[in-house]
mmCIF file of C-alpha atoms and ligand atoms in Angstrom:
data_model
loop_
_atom_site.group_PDB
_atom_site.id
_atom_site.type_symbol
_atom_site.label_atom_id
_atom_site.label_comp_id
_atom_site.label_asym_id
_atom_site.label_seq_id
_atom_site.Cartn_x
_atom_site.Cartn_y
_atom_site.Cartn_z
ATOM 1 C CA UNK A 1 43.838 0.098 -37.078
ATOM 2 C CA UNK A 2 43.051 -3.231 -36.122
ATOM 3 C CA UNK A 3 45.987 -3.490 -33.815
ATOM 4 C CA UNK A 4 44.636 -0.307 -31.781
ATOM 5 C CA UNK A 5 41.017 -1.662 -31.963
ATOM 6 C CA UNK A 6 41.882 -4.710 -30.409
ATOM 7 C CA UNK A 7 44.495 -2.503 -27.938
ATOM 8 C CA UNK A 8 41.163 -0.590 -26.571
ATOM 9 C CA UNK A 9 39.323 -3.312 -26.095
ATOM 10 C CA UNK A 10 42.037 -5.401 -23.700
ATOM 11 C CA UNK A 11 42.503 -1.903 -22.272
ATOM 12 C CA UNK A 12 39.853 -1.902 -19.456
ATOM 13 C CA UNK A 13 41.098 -5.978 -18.853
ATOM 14 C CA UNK A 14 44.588 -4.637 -18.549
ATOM 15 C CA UNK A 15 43.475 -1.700 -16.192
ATOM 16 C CA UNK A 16 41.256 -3.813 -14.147
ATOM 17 C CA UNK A 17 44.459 -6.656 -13.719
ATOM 18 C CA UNK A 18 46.507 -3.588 -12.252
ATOM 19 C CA UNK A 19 44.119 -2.180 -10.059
ATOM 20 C CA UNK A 20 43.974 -5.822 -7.817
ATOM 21 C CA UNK A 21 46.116 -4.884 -5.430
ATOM 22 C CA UNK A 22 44.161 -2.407 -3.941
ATOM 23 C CA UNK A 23 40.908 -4.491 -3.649
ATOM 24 C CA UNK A 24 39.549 -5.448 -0.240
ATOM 25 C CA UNK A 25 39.776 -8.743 0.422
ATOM 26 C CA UNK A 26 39.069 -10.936 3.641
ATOM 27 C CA UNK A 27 42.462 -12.062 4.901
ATOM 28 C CA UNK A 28 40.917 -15.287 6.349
ATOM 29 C CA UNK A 29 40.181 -16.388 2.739
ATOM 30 C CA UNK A 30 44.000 -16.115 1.905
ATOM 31 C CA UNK A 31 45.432 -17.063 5.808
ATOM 32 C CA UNK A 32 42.480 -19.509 7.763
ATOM 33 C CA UNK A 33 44.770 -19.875 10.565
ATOM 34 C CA UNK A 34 45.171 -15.807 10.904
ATOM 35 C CA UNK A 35 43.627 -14.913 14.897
ATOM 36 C CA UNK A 36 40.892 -12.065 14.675
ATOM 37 C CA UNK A 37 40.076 -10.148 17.665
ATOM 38 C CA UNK A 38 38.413 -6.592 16.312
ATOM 39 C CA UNK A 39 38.906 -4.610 19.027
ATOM 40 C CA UNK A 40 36.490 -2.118 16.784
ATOM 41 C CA UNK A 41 33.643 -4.973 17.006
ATOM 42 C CA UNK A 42 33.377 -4.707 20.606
ATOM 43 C CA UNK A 43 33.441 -2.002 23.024
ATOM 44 C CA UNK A 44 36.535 -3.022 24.353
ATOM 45 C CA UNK A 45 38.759 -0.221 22.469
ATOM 46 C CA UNK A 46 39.789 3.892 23.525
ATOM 47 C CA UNK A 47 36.337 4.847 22.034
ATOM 48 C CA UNK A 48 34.013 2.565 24.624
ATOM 49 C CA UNK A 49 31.636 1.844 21.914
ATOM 50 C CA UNK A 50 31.019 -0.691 19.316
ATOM 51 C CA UNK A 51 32.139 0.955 15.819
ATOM 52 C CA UNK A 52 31.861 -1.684 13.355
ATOM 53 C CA UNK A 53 29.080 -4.256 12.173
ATOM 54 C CA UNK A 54 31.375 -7.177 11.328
ATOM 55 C CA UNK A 55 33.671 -9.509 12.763
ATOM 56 C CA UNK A 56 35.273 -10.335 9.296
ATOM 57 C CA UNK A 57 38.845 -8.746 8.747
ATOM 58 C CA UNK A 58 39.279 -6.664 5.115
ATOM 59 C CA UNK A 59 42.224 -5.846 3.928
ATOM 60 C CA UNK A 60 43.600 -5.259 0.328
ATOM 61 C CA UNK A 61 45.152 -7.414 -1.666
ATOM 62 C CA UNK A 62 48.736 -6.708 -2.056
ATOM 63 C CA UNK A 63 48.321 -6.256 1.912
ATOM 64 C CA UNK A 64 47.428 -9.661 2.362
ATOM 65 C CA UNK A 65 50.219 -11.788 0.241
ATOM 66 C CA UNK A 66 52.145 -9.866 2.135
ATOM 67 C CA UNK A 67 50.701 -10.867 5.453
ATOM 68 C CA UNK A 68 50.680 -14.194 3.964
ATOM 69 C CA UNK A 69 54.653 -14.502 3.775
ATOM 70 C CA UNK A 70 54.783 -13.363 7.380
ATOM 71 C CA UNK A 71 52.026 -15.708 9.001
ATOM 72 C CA UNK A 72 54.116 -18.545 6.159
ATOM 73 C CA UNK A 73 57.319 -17.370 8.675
ATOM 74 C CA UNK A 74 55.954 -17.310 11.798
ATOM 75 C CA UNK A 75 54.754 -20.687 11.650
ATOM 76 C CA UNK A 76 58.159 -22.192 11.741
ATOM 77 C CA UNK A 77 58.999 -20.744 14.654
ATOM 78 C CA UNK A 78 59.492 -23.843 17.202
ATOM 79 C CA UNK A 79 61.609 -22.169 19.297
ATOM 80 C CA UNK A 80 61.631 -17.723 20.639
ATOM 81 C CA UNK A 81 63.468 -16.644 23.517
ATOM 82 C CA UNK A 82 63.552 -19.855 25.563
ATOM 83 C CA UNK A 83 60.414 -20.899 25.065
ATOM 84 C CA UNK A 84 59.313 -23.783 23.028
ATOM 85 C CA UNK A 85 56.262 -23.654 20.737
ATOM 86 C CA UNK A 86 55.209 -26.858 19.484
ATOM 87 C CA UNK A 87 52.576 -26.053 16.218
ATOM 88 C CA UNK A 88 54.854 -22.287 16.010
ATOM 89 C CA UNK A 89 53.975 -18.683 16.250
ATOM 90 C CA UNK A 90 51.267 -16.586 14.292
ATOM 91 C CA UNK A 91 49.602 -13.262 14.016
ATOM 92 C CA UNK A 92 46.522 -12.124 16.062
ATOM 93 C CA UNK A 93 44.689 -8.826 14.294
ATOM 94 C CA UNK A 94 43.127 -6.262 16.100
ATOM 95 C CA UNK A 95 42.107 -3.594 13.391
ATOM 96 C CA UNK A 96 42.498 -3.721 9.554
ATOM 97 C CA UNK A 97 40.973 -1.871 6.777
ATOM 98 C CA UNK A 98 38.682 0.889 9.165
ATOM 99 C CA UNK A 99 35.486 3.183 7.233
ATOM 100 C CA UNK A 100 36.406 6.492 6.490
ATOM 101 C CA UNK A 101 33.366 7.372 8.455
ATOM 102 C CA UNK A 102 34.502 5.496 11.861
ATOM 103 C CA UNK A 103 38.015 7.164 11.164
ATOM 104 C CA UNK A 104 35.967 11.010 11.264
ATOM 105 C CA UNK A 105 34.253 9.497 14.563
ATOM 106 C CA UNK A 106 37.308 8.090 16.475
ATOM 107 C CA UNK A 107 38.840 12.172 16.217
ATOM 108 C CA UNK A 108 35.883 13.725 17.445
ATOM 109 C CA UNK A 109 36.682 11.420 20.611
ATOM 110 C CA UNK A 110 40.139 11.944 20.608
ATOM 111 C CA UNK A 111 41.844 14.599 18.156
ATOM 112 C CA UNK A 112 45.498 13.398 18.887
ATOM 113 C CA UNK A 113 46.943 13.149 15.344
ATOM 114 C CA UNK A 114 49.779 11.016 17.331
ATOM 115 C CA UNK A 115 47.434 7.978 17.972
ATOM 116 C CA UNK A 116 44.390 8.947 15.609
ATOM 117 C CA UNK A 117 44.862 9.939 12.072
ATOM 118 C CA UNK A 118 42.986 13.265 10.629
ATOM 119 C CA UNK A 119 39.704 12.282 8.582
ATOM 120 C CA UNK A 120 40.603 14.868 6.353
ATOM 121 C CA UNK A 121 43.897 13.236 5.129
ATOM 122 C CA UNK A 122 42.802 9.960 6.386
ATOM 123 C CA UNK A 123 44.677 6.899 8.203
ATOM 124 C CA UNK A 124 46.449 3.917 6.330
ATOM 125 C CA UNK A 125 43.708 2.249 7.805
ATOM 126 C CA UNK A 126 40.892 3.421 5.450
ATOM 127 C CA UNK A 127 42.997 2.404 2.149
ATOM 128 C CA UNK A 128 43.096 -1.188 3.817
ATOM 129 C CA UNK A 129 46.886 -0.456 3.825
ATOM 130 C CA UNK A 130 47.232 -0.977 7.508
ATOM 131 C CA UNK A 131 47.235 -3.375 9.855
ATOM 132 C CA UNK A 132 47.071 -3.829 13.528
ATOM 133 C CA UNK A 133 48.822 -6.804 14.619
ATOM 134 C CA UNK A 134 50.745 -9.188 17.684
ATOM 135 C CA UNK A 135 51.975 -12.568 18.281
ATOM 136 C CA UNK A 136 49.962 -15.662 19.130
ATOM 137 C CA UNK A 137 50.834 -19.278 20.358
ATOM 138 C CA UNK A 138 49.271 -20.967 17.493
ATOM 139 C CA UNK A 139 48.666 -24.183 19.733
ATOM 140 C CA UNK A 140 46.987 -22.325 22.178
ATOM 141 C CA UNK A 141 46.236 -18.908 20.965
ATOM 142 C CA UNK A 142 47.345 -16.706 23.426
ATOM 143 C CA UNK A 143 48.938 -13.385 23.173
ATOM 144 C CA UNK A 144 53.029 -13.295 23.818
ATOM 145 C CA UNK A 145 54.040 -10.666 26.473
ATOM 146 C CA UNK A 146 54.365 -7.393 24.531
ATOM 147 C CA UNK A 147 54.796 -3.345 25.942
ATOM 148 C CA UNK A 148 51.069 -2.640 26.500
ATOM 149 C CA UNK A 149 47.778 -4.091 25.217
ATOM 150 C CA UNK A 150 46.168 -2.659 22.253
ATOM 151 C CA UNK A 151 45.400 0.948 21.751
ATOM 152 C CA UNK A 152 47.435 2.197 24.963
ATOM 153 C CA UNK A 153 48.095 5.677 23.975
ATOM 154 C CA UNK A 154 51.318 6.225 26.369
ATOM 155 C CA UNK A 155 54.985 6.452 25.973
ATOM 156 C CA UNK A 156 55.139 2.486 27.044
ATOM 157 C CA UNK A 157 53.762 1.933 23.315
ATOM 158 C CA UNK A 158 56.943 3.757 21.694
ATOM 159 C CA UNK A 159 59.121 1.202 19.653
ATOM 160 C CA UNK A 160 61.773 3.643 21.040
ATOM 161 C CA UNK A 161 60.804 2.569 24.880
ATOM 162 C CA UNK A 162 63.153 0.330 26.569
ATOM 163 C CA UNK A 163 62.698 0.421 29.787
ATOM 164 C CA UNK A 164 60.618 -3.229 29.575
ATOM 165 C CA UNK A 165 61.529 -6.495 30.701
ATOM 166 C CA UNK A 166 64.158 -8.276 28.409
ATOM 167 C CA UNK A 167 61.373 -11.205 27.061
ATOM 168 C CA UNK A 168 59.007 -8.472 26.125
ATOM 169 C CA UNK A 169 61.314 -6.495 24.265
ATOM 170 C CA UNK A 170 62.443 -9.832 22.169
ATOM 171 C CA UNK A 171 58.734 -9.926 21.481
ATOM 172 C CA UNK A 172 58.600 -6.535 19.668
ATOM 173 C CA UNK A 173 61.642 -7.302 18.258
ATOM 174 C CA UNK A 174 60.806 -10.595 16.641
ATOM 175 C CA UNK A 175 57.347 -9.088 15.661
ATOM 176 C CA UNK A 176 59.363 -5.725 13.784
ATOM 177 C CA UNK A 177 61.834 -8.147 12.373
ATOM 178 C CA UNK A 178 59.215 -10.184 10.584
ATOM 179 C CA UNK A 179 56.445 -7.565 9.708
ATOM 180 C CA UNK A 180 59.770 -5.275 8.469
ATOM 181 C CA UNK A 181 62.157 -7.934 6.927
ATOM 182 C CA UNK A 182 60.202 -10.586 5.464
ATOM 183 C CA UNK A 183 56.449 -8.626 5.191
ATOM 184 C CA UNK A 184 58.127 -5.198 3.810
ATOM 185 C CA UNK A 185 55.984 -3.101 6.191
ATOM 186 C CA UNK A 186 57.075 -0.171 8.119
ATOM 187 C CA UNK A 187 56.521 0.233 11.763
ATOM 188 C CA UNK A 188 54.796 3.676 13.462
ATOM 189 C CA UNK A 189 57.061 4.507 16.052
ATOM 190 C CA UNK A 190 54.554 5.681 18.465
ATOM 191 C CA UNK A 191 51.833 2.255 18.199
ATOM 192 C CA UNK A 192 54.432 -1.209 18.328
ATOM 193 C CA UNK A 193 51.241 -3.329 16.872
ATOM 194 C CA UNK A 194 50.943 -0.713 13.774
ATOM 195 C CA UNK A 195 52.047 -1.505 10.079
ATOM 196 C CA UNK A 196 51.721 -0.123 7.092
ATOM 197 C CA UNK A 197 53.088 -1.411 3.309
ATOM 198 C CA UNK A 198 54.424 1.915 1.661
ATOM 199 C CA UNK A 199 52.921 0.178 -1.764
ATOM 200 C CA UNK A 200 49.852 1.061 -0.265
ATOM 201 C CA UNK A 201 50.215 4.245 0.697
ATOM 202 C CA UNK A 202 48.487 5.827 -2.763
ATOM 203 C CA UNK A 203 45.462 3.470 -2.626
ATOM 204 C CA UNK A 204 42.252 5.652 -2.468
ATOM 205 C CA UNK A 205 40.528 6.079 1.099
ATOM 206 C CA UNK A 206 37.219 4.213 1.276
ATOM 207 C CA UNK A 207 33.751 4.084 2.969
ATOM 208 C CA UNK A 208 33.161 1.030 2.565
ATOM 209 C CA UNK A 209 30.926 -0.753 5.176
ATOM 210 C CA UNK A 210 31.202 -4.369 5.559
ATOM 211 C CA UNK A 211 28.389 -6.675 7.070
HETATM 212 ZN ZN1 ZN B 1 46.820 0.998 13.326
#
C-alpha cells in the first residue's frame, strides 16, 4: 500500500515531466542568434492588418530542440552554392505558434483551406507545432534568394515548382534538406517556408495571447 501511495503522489510529477514538450516556449531563450521578423506583428502580411501584440516568437518545446539542431547545422555552413559565408547560415522566422482566435480571423479574410487552415480543425500553427521559416546570412542578416517572399499564395510557392532560377532552387533545397533531414519536420507542399514536426501534430490547439 505504501508502494501505490507513494506511486500517486509522483504521479502528477511524472505527468507533468511528459507533458513538456508541448509547452510554449520562446525560441530566443533556447537559439539567441535565431532572426525574428513576425510578419503577423506588422501589417506587412495577406491580411493588411496588425494581428498580434508581440514581437516575441512562441513555440513548444519539443519544436524548439528541434529547431535548435537545425540553426546548430546551419551555422557551419561556410560555403552554399558558390557563395562564401564567413560567420555561416541561419534561420529567419516569420510566424510560429499563431492564437486560435487570429487563425478564425485570417479565414474570414481568406477561406482558402490551401493557404489558411479551418478554425474549426485548426492549423499546426495554434499547437505551436509549426513554423514559418527561410535562410539568413548570419554576418549580415539578409534573406537568401528563395521562390517568392512570405505568404505569396501562387503556384511559384509550390515545392513542386521548378521553373526558378538554378541558385534559388538550391536555396529551397538546402532549406528542405535541413528542416527534413536533420530537424525531422515535414514540408507543406503548397507554402516552401512551412514546417511542421508530426510529434506535434496531437498537441492541443491554444488561445493563448502573448504580450
Ligand atoms: Zn505556416
Amino acid at each position: 500500500m505504501r508502494k501505490l501511495a507513494l506511486w500517486l503522489m509522483l504521479l502528477p510529477l511524472i505527468v507533468s515531466a511528459q507533458s513538456a514538450d508541448d509547452e510554449l516556449v520562446k525560441v530566443k531563450a533556447f537559439i539567441p542568434d535565431i532572426v525574428l521578423d513576425l510578419k503577423y506583428n506588422t501589417s506587412d502580411n495577406f491580411a493588411e492588418q496588425k494581428l498580434y501584440s508581440t514581437d516575441e516568437c512562441f513555440l513548444a518545446l519539443n519544436v524548439v530542440k528541434q529547431l535548435k539542431l537545425v540553426q546548430d547545422s546551419l551555422r557551419m555552413f561556410r560555403q552554399h552554392n558558390g557563395t562564401s559565408y564567413p560567420q555561416g547560415l541561419g534561420l529567419k522566422i516569420w510566424d510560429g505558434y499563431r492564437p486560435r482566435a487570429v487563425q478564425y480571423l485570417m479565414w474570414e479574410i481568406l477561406p482558402d483551406p490551401t493557404f489558411v487552415a479551418d478554425p474549426a480543425t485548426g492549423s499546426s500553427h495554434n499547437r505551436g507545432a509549426a513554423v514559418d521559416v527561410t535562410l539568413v546570412d548570419r554576418a549580415t542578416g539578409e534573406e537568401l534568394e528563395m521562390p517568392t517572399c512570405f505568404d505569396d499564395f501562387s503556384e511559384r510557392a509550390s515545392h513542386s515548382y521548378s521553373n526558378l532560377p538554378a541558385n534559388i532552387l538550391a536555396n529551397r533545397e538546402l532549406l528542405e534538406s535541413i528542416m527534413v533531414d536533420v530537424g525531422g519536420f515535414v514540408i507543406y507542399s503548397a507554402e516552401w517556408w512551412h514546417y511542421s514536426l508530426p510529434a506535434a501534430a496531437a498537441f492541443p490547439l491554444l488561445d493563448f495571447q502573448p504580450k
